[in-house]
Amino acid sequence: MSIDLQPVAARLQAAENLTHTLQQYLKAGAYDELEALLQQQADLYASPEQDVDDEFDYEWLTNVQRLFDEDTWQAEARMAALQRWIDARPDSYHAYCYLGALWIDLASSIRGGGWAHSVTEDRWVGARMARDNACIYLLKAIDLHERPALAYYSLMQIASYLREPDWLVHLFMGEVTPPATAPDDEHERLLWEAGLEHVQHFGGSLLPYPSALPGKLPSRAEHEFAEGRLYWLLRAMDANPQHVAALDTATYYLYPRWHGSHEEMEAFINGPLCAALSEKGRGRLWYRKAMDYITDYPDHEDHEGLAEREADWQQLLNRPMPDWCRFRVLLQHSEFLSYQGKVKQAYLSSTEAVQLYGRTNLTACADEDDMKNLALDVVRDGMLDPNETFASLLQVAELWSNSAWQLLLALTARQFGLFGMPKTEREGLLDKALLALRSSESEHNDAYYVPDLLWDGEHHEAAYWLANVLAERDVPWAQNFLTDLYRGALEDSENSPYPENPERAEFWQRKAAALEHPRSQFLLAKRYLLADGFIIKDPQQFAEARDLLLAALNGGDDDAMLWLYRLLIDSGSAEDAQWAHDQLTPALLNNEENYTQLCTAVYLADLYSRKKGPYYSSELAVAWAEHAQQLDEDDDFEKYLKGLIKDNKSNGLTGVLSRMMNTGRKELRQALEAGRIFVPEGFEV
């Protein structure tokens, strides 16, 4: 039961044409046509008859990324293009909204990803400067439109994500803030200058703060000073009571991670601000609420928790909601059912999602995580697919070209006629897969697992073909797969149709490492340079292994740390050993893996036992050796540790640090004073 995707393809093409028209109007300076197109979409979005199932709406069109082809427009050029629009049409509401949105994007880029505590101070300063510029442009936009819902919505997003600037809050109090200048305090000034450099990197500068608010803004209630996003949400809803995107965003910012709660979300969805929505429109908000927790699965043994989660799914499925939400919910529920081993029920849920897709001509795609278990069931475990559900989802993925792993599976399935896919080449599919792979923001993109998935399903020829296609195009994890294949290290290698070939294995491992891929650098050092242990006599071999492990560690491969530690202590100079002790020990001792803690304890015992080492102490050597014995569940180091304890005298650790402080060795006293001497947990000093 394949579905007809031609209507969907036509809608996607229409959306692409609309985007192209928008971009061409901007490039050509056809501002009247540009304004008319945007206003037409704005009127449709504000209508009570708006189609909540249409993802290609005003909200989608006014995403600033839609206005520019990313490959040809740098940030500075984007600002210049929008400024030309304003110069030609000084009263253009949408031009100011787009400029505000561009600065919001730049604020996000300057801040960077990750949790708030991981963002450096200079990036916070730069992000707030970009935020200030965004607010200034959006405030200008407000007076240029009768119902400036988009400007209000953007200000609500700022207040939710980066907080309102103080100068804006002060304007509501009747206070004008002087222009921003570098602080007098040297530390603060350096941070301010570093933040400004981030802004200037994108071709921007600081705008003067406004001296007055737009005339149409009402005063703020007292509680709205503390809840800035509520004030701007109310303005957006006044301008457009059907503004489902604003309500959706407001629901998201009531997640517990943003200091809200599920109770607050429920009260909000049932409250007066959402009253104008249809039940289907409100379903989008229920979907948003559920996505905070519903895809977190209880343990397999937690039968009560699994039953409660299933009840959550059923409650969500019983609600009216936009078709694109239901499509996603059905696929995600299928993943949950497959997780529990309910493969037949999972398949029926995925099939229902596909039938909905074909019946409604949805303009939606399966997300990265929406069909992983289905792929395992079909590709690895050989589950039959009588309804061609998996093949249909792969063809949907081909239309959207968003997910690298889905595209790679589709590419391979077409090459070999697998999984219900026709054995016909789709032009440009490999290029789309490579583009999706290289533009993926996620460091944990699951595309790397596709050759293994095919191999585990005994599709050996398909796995080999795909790995070679990607390896020849410098995809390092595909080169690692070929290394494992030629080393005979893959699962079920005894049934491999490809004989072991050590020369080819090392060839691909070195190719991958040469691409500065952290995991590949670690594997090259581990498998080939340190295969016989950490005591390296050849200086060139030592230097190569050290540099590879250090590069891998700096690139984010944490497994490289223990190997670098052992290499530097076993084969490095006294300075290498001291650096490893000072810089790497704390992280290794805090590692959750027992083996890592064990090795670190063994190496600390060794270091402290060295009479010519920088931190000699027989008491600490014995203490760490005894600690290592407690961790050594398999007696891997039993003989070595017994010998070390026998060779080092110890009267316990009581008073040992004071005795060490009285030593005449300068480097030891400095290490003690700096807290770089490590004592096993539980020992009294």
PDB file of C-alpha atoms in Angstrom, residues 6 190 536:
ATOM      1  CA  GLN A   6       2.799  13.744  -5.999  1.00  0.00           C
ATOM      2  CA  LEU A 190      37.559  44.076  28.422  1.00  0.00           C
ATOM      3  CA  ILE A 536      57.204   3.461  23.490  1.00  0.00           C
TER       4      ILE A 536
END
